[in-house]
Amino acid sequence: MKALKTLFSPISIGKMELRNRIIMAPMATDYANEDGTISQKLRDYHEARAKGGVALITLEVTTIDGLSPYVPHTISLWDDKFIPSFMELTNAVHAHGAKVVPQLSHPGPESLSPFFYGIQPVGPSAVMCHSTKQMCREITLEEIARVIEQFGEAARRAREAGCDGVELHAAHSYMLVGSFISALRNRRSDTYGGSVEGRLKFPLEVINSIHAKAGGDFPIILRISGDELTPGGRDIRETQYIAPVLAEAGVNAFHVSSGVFPQMAWRILPPTGTPLAINVAFSAAIKEVVDVPVMVVGRINDPRLAEDILERNQADLIVMGRALLADSELPNKAAEGRFEDIAPCIGCGLGCIAGRETGRPMTCLVNPTVGREKEMAITPAAKPKKVLVAGGGPGGLEAARVAALRGHQVTLYEKESKLGGQFNLAAIPPLKQELCKVPRYLSIQVEEAGGKVQLNTEVTPKLIEKAKPDVAIIATGGSPLIPALPGAEGKKVVTAHDVLAGRAVIQAKNVIVIGGGMVGCEVADFLAEVGDNPVVGGTAVTIVEMLPDIGLDLAPESKTLLMQRLREKGVKIITSATVKEILDDGVVIVKDGQEETILGMDYIILAMGAKSVDKLSDKIKGKVAEVYVIGDAKEPRKALEAIAEGSEVGRKI
Ligand SMILES: Cc1cc2nc3c(=O)[nH]c(=O)nc-3n(C[C@H](O)[C@H](O)[C@H](O)COP(=O)(O)O)c2cc1C
């Protein structure tokens, strides 16, 4: 593999000199302190990425207005009191040779001010606020003048705190600047709207204010949607018209995304299975019309792809978000050509996006150290031990990887002929194939760390007695739950696992899937796909779910696309219905208190969750000094929990 020469060549954004072309995307972590200052957790998280070799870190949304938070813990630059904690962050990042800019924002319509302060948010016009589901009001001319002043003051503070410039978020028809610049939200008929020039007036005045307060040489990056890809929105031709105007006014680099929120959230946070490098056509088009550097974002999760984009002259810099969550060391490993050692981002959104939305701190499915960088640093074991891991699913693999890295003598046993456990099945439905990257990465890492793997070997108490480990980690996973329903053992009843594993041949006209969680929805997607073919014929799929909605355990963007596919394939969805009985060729359900019989099914497919498989821990108690049960073997959940527990146990022993 040739060296990634262009990716690791220096470049400047205005007077900001960067050591390479990899930039960390702004990502709202919610890790700040309650008062908006930078917490130790947030500093450690960014320091790890600076140390990992990234050239520039873009901090998440940083509010310029004290009454306009974006997340419950929004980092803030609306007062001089925030300068000291910012300075600690900039010093920590600079110590590792990286640069740092805050994403200066007035959240505008996206402000959580109604929740925190009972204040109605403002926008260029009265539009719906996505986060609060309330209307905002049109901002007045006096307020515009004040906000412009606030942007300048916040930029001055950023400079005083040692930041290397600022980013302005003008993309996605989102927050205040992004809403002013977009006809989708700016419906004003005064000088701040009504025409391209009118919509540009506010961002141009913000740029002037930053120059006036922070200095004309303080670099400004502008994040913009190359194309809003929405009727009534801005297309790439209009962006090509406005970009030179913005550059002339002082924008030192463009950060190119696309789409608008929330209609096209899946393009902004492109999930598993969507095209890689989703915005390069737009960055290339903007590069044609400006002389300043152009940055591109959006599922660029492999440094070799990043190099290819630069070599094709489609952008000057590469912005990576989730890939740098999955592996803070991505740049350093890429520079050394250690591509197999980079923990892969699979775009699942289950740790970084879905987690935060359900109130759990932001994390990453493949990298549980996100937000716990210091506490989860890998240190050599005080006393190397003999460690046996039973089960080669993601949790077992991660436990083995970490334990082996720490110097333990590790042997992992897997009863099947390949590693990966349930990940291998999860990779089978449409668009899910890249999930295979995770067990592949972990397997290579276990081996590189010196761990031994034995396939086709089920761990039994006898094997443990013979192996005499000091530590046994039970990661034997789960098996599909067969409900205690009349008819559940019927001939036509199969599990989603059976279907995905190819154990149940489904050349069927009609199937019903019981359970509409992620597994049920994905197996429906898979079956409708298999059958929708002129040779085999079509398979009509029905999902029955007891909750009011399906796919509730999916990340929102994955859910949007999956629901679209299910609709297109004509999958019938019955919600708020419980299955009372399974018949020979159908089911009896209860919905709204009414019983209904659905007949004519060739198969009844169970996707009702899992039960733990742990045949060992009780039997080896007292015989092995330390026994840990992790992942589904402990309690049926998801890969996110299994990998996190494997990672924690690997560090504990
Ligand atoms: C958890 C999370 C939080 C994000 N928060 C922000 C934000 O504060 N500001 C912003 O402009 N974009 C935000 N984004 C979007 C990212 O900057 C980036 O555009 C997106 O993740 C796509 O890039 P990627 O495929 O490299 O992850 C966020 C993305 C994630 C995953």
Short mmCIF file of N, CA, C and O and ligand atoms in Angstrom, two decimals, residues 23-29 45 58-62 70-71 103 105 167-172 174-175 223 255-258 267-271 277-279 296-301 318-325 345 347 349 351-354 356 362-363 557, ligand 1:
data_model
loop_
_atom_site.label_atom_id
_atom_site.label_comp_id
_atom_site.label_asym_id
_atom_site.label_seq_id
_atom_site.Cartn_x
_atom_site.Cartn_y
_atom_site.Cartn_z
N ILE A 23 -9.53 16.58 9.60
CA ILE A 23 -10.20 17.50 10.55
C ILE A 23 -11.28 16.72 11.29
O ILE A 23 -12.00 15.93 10.68
N MET A 24 -11.37 16.98 12.57
CA MET A 24 -12.45 16.33 13.33
C MET A 24 -13.73 17.17 13.23
O MET A 24 -13.71 18.37 13.47
N ALA A 25 -14.83 16.51 12.87
CA ALA A 25 -16.12 17.19 12.69
C ALA A 25 -16.67 17.66 14.03
O ALA A 25 -16.40 17.04 15.07
N PRO A 26 -17.47 18.72 14.01
CA PRO A 26 -18.15 19.12 15.25
C PRO A 26 -19.16 18.05 15.63
O PRO A 26 -19.93 17.59 14.79
N MET A 27 -19.14 17.62 16.87
CA MET A 27 -20.12 16.62 17.33
C MET A 27 -20.57 16.96 18.75
O MET A 27 -19.74 16.99 19.67
N ALA A 28 -21.85 17.23 18.89
CA ALA A 28 -22.39 17.58 20.21
C ALA A 28 -22.25 16.37 21.13
O ALA A 28 -22.81 15.31 20.85
N THR A 29 -21.48 16.53 22.18
CA THR A 29 -21.23 15.42 23.10
C THR A 29 -22.11 15.49 24.33
O THR A 29 -22.37 14.49 24.98
N TYR A 45 -11.34 13.88 26.17
CA TYR A 45 -11.86 13.35 24.90
C TYR A 45 -11.17 14.03 23.72
O TYR A 45 -10.69 13.38 22.79
N THR A 58 -12.71 20.48 15.44
CA THR A 58 -13.83 21.44 15.46
C THR A 58 -14.66 21.08 16.69
O THR A 58 -15.18 19.96 16.77
N LEU A 59 -14.74 22.00 17.62
CA LEU A 59 -15.55 21.73 18.80
C LEU A 59 -17.02 21.75 18.41
O LEU A 59 -17.41 22.36 17.41
N GLU A 60 -17.83 21.11 19.22
CA GLU A 60 -19.27 21.06 18.96
C GLU A 60 -19.90 22.45 19.06
O GLU A 60 -19.24 23.41 19.48
N VAL A 61 -21.19 22.51 18.74
CA VAL A 61 -21.96 23.75 18.86
C VAL A 61 -21.58 24.49 20.14
O VAL A 61 -21.70 23.95 21.24
N THR A 62 -21.14 25.73 19.99
CA THR A 62 -20.69 26.55 21.12
C THR A 62 -21.57 27.78 21.13
O THR A 62 -21.49 28.61 20.21
N TYR A 70 -28.14 24.56 23.25
CA TYR A 70 -28.42 23.63 22.14
C TYR A 70 -28.66 22.22 22.65
O TYR A 70 -29.48 21.48 22.12
N VAL A 71 -27.89 21.84 23.68
CA VAL A 71 -28.10 20.56 24.37
C VAL A 71 -28.12 20.89 25.86
O VAL A 71 -27.79 22.02 26.24
N GLN A 103 -17.31 25.71 17.17
CA GLN A 103 -18.35 25.95 16.17
C GLN A 103 -19.29 27.00 16.76
O GLN A 103 -20.25 26.67 17.47
N SER A 105 -22.14 29.30 17.43
CA SER A 105 -23.53 29.17 16.97
C SER A 105 -24.49 29.95 17.86
O SER A 105 -24.32 29.99 19.07
N GLU A 167 -15.48 28.19 13.52
CA GLU A 167 -16.34 27.69 12.44
C GLU A 167 -17.73 28.30 12.65
O GLU A 167 -18.22 28.38 13.78
N LEU A 168 -18.35 28.70 11.54
CA LEU A 168 -19.74 29.16 11.59
C LEU A 168 -20.59 28.09 10.94
O LEU A 168 -20.29 27.63 9.84
N HIS A 169 -21.65 27.70 11.62
CA HIS A 169 -22.53 26.65 11.10
C HIS A 169 -23.63 27.30 10.26
O HIS A 169 -24.57 27.88 10.80
N ALA A 170 -23.50 27.20 8.93
CA ALA A 170 -24.52 27.78 8.05
C ALA A 170 -25.16 26.69 7.20
O ALA A 170 -25.75 26.98 6.16
N ALA A 171 -25.00 25.42 7.65
CA ALA A 171 -25.50 24.31 6.84
C ALA A 171 -26.88 23.85 7.32
O ALA A 171 -27.37 24.28 8.36
N HIS A 172 -27.50 22.99 6.52
CA HIS A 172 -28.66 22.17 6.92
C HIS A 172 -29.92 22.97 7.23
O HIS A 172 -30.82 22.46 7.90
N TYR A 174 -30.45 25.23 9.41
CA TYR A 174 -30.44 24.82 10.82
C TYR A 174 -29.84 25.93 11.65
O TYR A 174 -28.96 26.65 11.19
N MET A 175 -30.26 26.06 12.86
CA MET A 175 -29.80 27.10 13.78
C MET A 175 -29.92 28.48 13.10
O MET A 175 -30.53 28.59 12.03
N ARG A 223 -19.44 26.29 7.52
CA ARG A 223 -20.06 25.00 7.17
C ARG A 223 -21.31 25.28 6.35
O ARG A 223 -22.16 26.08 6.78
N HIS A 255 -16.70 24.19 4.60
CA HIS A 255 -16.86 22.84 5.13
C HIS A 255 -18.18 22.33 4.55
O HIS A 255 -19.26 22.79 4.94
N VAL A 256 -18.08 21.39 3.61
CA VAL A 256 -19.24 21.07 2.78
C VAL A 256 -19.98 19.81 3.24
O VAL A 256 -19.42 18.72 3.29
N SER A 257 -21.24 20.04 3.57
CA SER A 257 -22.17 18.96 3.91
C SER A 257 -23.30 19.06 2.88
O SER A 257 -23.14 19.68 1.83
N SER A 258 -24.44 18.45 3.16
CA SER A 258 -25.59 18.62 2.25
C SER A 258 -26.88 18.31 2.99
O SER A 258 -26.86 17.78 4.11
N ARG A 267 -28.92 12.10 5.47
CA ARG A 267 -27.76 12.54 4.66
C ARG A 267 -26.75 13.26 5.53
O ARG A 267 -25.56 13.29 5.23
N ILE A 268 -27.24 13.88 6.60
CA ILE A 268 -26.35 14.63 7.49
C ILE A 268 -25.60 13.66 8.40
O ILE A 268 -24.43 13.85 8.70
N LEU A 269 -26.30 12.61 8.82
CA LEU A 269 -25.70 11.57 9.66
C LEU A 269 -25.87 10.24 8.93
O LEU A 269 -26.63 9.37 9.37
N PRO A 270 -25.19 10.06 7.81
CA PRO A 270 -25.51 8.90 6.96
C PRO A 270 -25.24 7.56 7.65
O PRO A 270 -24.12 7.30 8.08
N PRO A 271 -26.28 6.73 7.77
CA PRO A 271 -26.12 5.48 8.52
C PRO A 271 -25.52 4.33 7.71
O PRO A 271 -25.27 4.48 6.51
N ALA A 277 -18.51 8.82 1.37
CA ALA A 277 -18.10 10.11 0.80
C ALA A 277 -19.29 10.77 0.09
O ALA A 277 -19.21 11.17 -1.07
N ILE A 278 -20.36 10.91 0.83
CA ILE A 278 -21.66 11.25 0.26
C ILE A 278 -21.72 12.68 -0.33
O ILE A 278 -22.58 12.99 -1.13
N ASN A 279 -20.76 13.53 0.06
CA ASN A 279 -20.83 14.94 -0.38
C ASN A 279 -19.74 15.38 -1.35
O ASN A 279 -19.61 16.59 -1.60
N VAL A 296 -14.53 18.51 3.08
CA VAL A 296 -15.73 17.72 2.82
C VAL A 296 -15.97 16.73 3.96
O VAL A 296 -15.03 16.16 4.50
N VAL A 297 -17.25 16.55 4.30
CA VAL A 297 -17.64 15.66 5.41
C VAL A 297 -18.63 14.63 4.89
O VAL A 297 -19.17 14.78 3.79
N GLY A 298 -18.88 13.58 5.67
CA GLY A 298 -19.98 12.65 5.34
C GLY A 298 -19.51 11.27 4.97
O GLY A 298 -19.23 10.98 3.82
N ARG A 299 -19.40 10.40 5.99
CA ARG A 299 -19.07 8.98 5.82
C ARG A 299 -17.77 8.76 5.03
O ARG A 299 -17.72 7.97 4.10
N ILE A 300 -16.78 9.50 5.46
CA ILE A 300 -15.44 9.23 4.95
C ILE A 300 -14.74 8.53 6.12
O ILE A 300 -14.24 9.18 7.04
N ASN A 301 -14.83 7.21 6.11
CA ASN A 301 -14.43 6.48 7.32
C ASN A 301 -13.16 5.65 7.13
O ASN A 301 -12.83 4.83 7.97
N ILE A 318 -10.23 16.68 4.60
CA ILE A 318 -11.25 15.67 4.89
C ILE A 318 -11.73 15.84 6.33
O ILE A 318 -10.91 15.89 7.26
N VAL A 319 -13.04 15.93 6.49
CA VAL A 319 -13.62 16.05 7.83
C VAL A 319 -14.19 14.69 8.22
O VAL A 319 -14.97 14.10 7.47
N MET A 320 -13.78 14.22 9.38
CA MET A 320 -14.29 12.93 9.86
C MET A 320 -14.95 13.14 11.23
O MET A 320 -14.36 13.78 12.10
N GLY A 321 -16.12 12.56 11.38
CA GLY A 321 -16.80 12.64 12.67
C GLY A 321 -16.72 11.30 13.36
O GLY A 321 -15.80 11.00 14.12
N ARG A 322 -17.68 10.44 13.04
CA ARG A 322 -17.82 9.18 13.76
C ARG A 322 -16.59 8.28 13.64
O ARG A 322 -16.28 7.52 14.56
N ALA A 323 -15.86 8.39 12.52
CA ALA A 323 -14.66 7.55 12.37
C ALA A 323 -13.64 7.88 13.47
O ALA A 323 -12.89 7.00 13.91
N LEU A 324 -13.64 9.14 13.92
CA LEU A 324 -12.69 9.52 14.97
C LEU A 324 -13.24 9.21 16.36
O LEU A 324 -12.49 9.24 17.35
N LEU A 325 -14.54 8.92 16.44
CA LEU A 325 -15.06 8.38 17.70
C LEU A 325 -14.63 6.92 17.80
O LEU A 325 -14.14 6.47 18.84
N CYS A 345 -15.61 2.56 11.91
CA CYS A 345 -16.95 3.12 12.13
C CYS A 345 -17.86 2.44 11.11
O CYS A 345 -17.58 2.46 9.92
N GLY A 347 -21.17 3.24 11.02
CA GLY A 347 -22.30 4.15 10.81
C GLY A 347 -23.57 3.73 11.54
O GLY A 347 -24.66 4.17 11.19
N GLY A 349 -24.68 4.45 14.51
CA GLY A 349 -25.31 5.53 15.28
C GLY A 349 -25.87 5.08 16.63
O GLY A 349 -26.53 5.86 17.32
N GLY A 351 -24.34 4.20 19.47
CA GLY A 351 -23.69 4.78 20.65
C GLY A 351 -23.68 6.29 20.60
O GLY A 351 -24.00 6.97 21.57
N CYS A 352 -23.36 6.86 19.43
CA CYS A 352 -23.14 8.30 19.36
C CYS A 352 -24.45 9.09 19.21
O CYS A 352 -24.59 10.15 19.81
N ILE A 353 -25.39 8.58 18.43
CA ILE A 353 -26.61 9.37 18.19
C ILE A 353 -27.76 8.86 19.05
O ILE A 353 -28.29 9.59 19.88
N ALA A 354 -28.09 7.57 18.88
CA ALA A 354 -29.25 7.03 19.61
C ALA A 354 -29.02 7.10 21.11
O ALA A 354 -29.93 7.43 21.87
N ARG A 356 -27.33 9.21 22.97
CA ARG A 356 -27.51 10.53 23.56
C ARG A 356 -29.00 10.89 23.60
O ARG A 356 -29.49 11.50 24.54
N MET A 362 -22.90 10.08 25.42
CA MET A 362 -22.45 9.69 24.09
C MET A 362 -21.30 8.69 24.19
O MET A 362 -20.38 8.87 24.97
N THR A 363 -21.39 7.63 23.41
CA THR A 363 -20.33 6.65 23.37
C THR A 363 -20.23 6.13 21.94
O THR A 363 -20.75 6.74 21.01
N GLU A 557 -31.74 7.69 12.10
CA GLU A 557 -31.48 7.79 10.66
C GLU A 557 -31.60 6.42 10.00
O GLU A 557 -32.11 6.29 8.89
C1 LIG B 1 -23.12 12.56 17.94
C2 LIG B 1 -23.06 13.59 16.84
C3 LIG B 1 -23.22 14.93 17.15
C4 LIG B 1 -23.15 15.90 16.14
N1 LIG B 1 -23.22 17.22 16.47
C5 LIG B 1 -22.97 18.18 15.53
C6 LIG B 1 -22.81 19.54 15.89
O1 LIG B 1 -22.78 19.91 17.07
N2 LIG B 1 -22.65 20.44 14.89
C7 LIG B 1 -22.61 20.06 13.57
O2 LIG B 1 -22.48 20.91 12.70
N3 LIG B 1 -22.71 18.76 13.22
C8 LIG B 1 -22.86 17.80 14.15
N4 LIG B 1 -22.88 16.48 13.80
C9 LIG B 1 -22.67 16.08 12.39
C10 LIG B 1 -21.19 15.81 12.14
O3 LIG B 1 -20.43 16.99 12.23
C11 LIG B 1 -20.95 15.16 10.76
O4 LIG B 1 -21.41 16.03 9.78
C12 LIG B 1 -21.67 13.83 10.61
O5 LIG B 1 -21.38 13.00 11.71
C13 LIG B 1 -21.25 13.12 9.32
O6 LIG B 1 -19.87 12.88 9.31
P1 LIG B 1 -19.26 11.41 9.62
O7 LIG B 1 -19.88 10.48 8.63
O8 LIG B 1 -17.79 11.57 9.40
O9 LIG B 1 -19.61 11.07 11.01
C14 LIG B 1 -22.95 15.50 14.79
C15 LIG B 1 -22.79 14.15 14.50
C16 LIG B 1 -22.83 13.19 15.50
C17 LIG B 1 -22.60 11.75 15.15
#
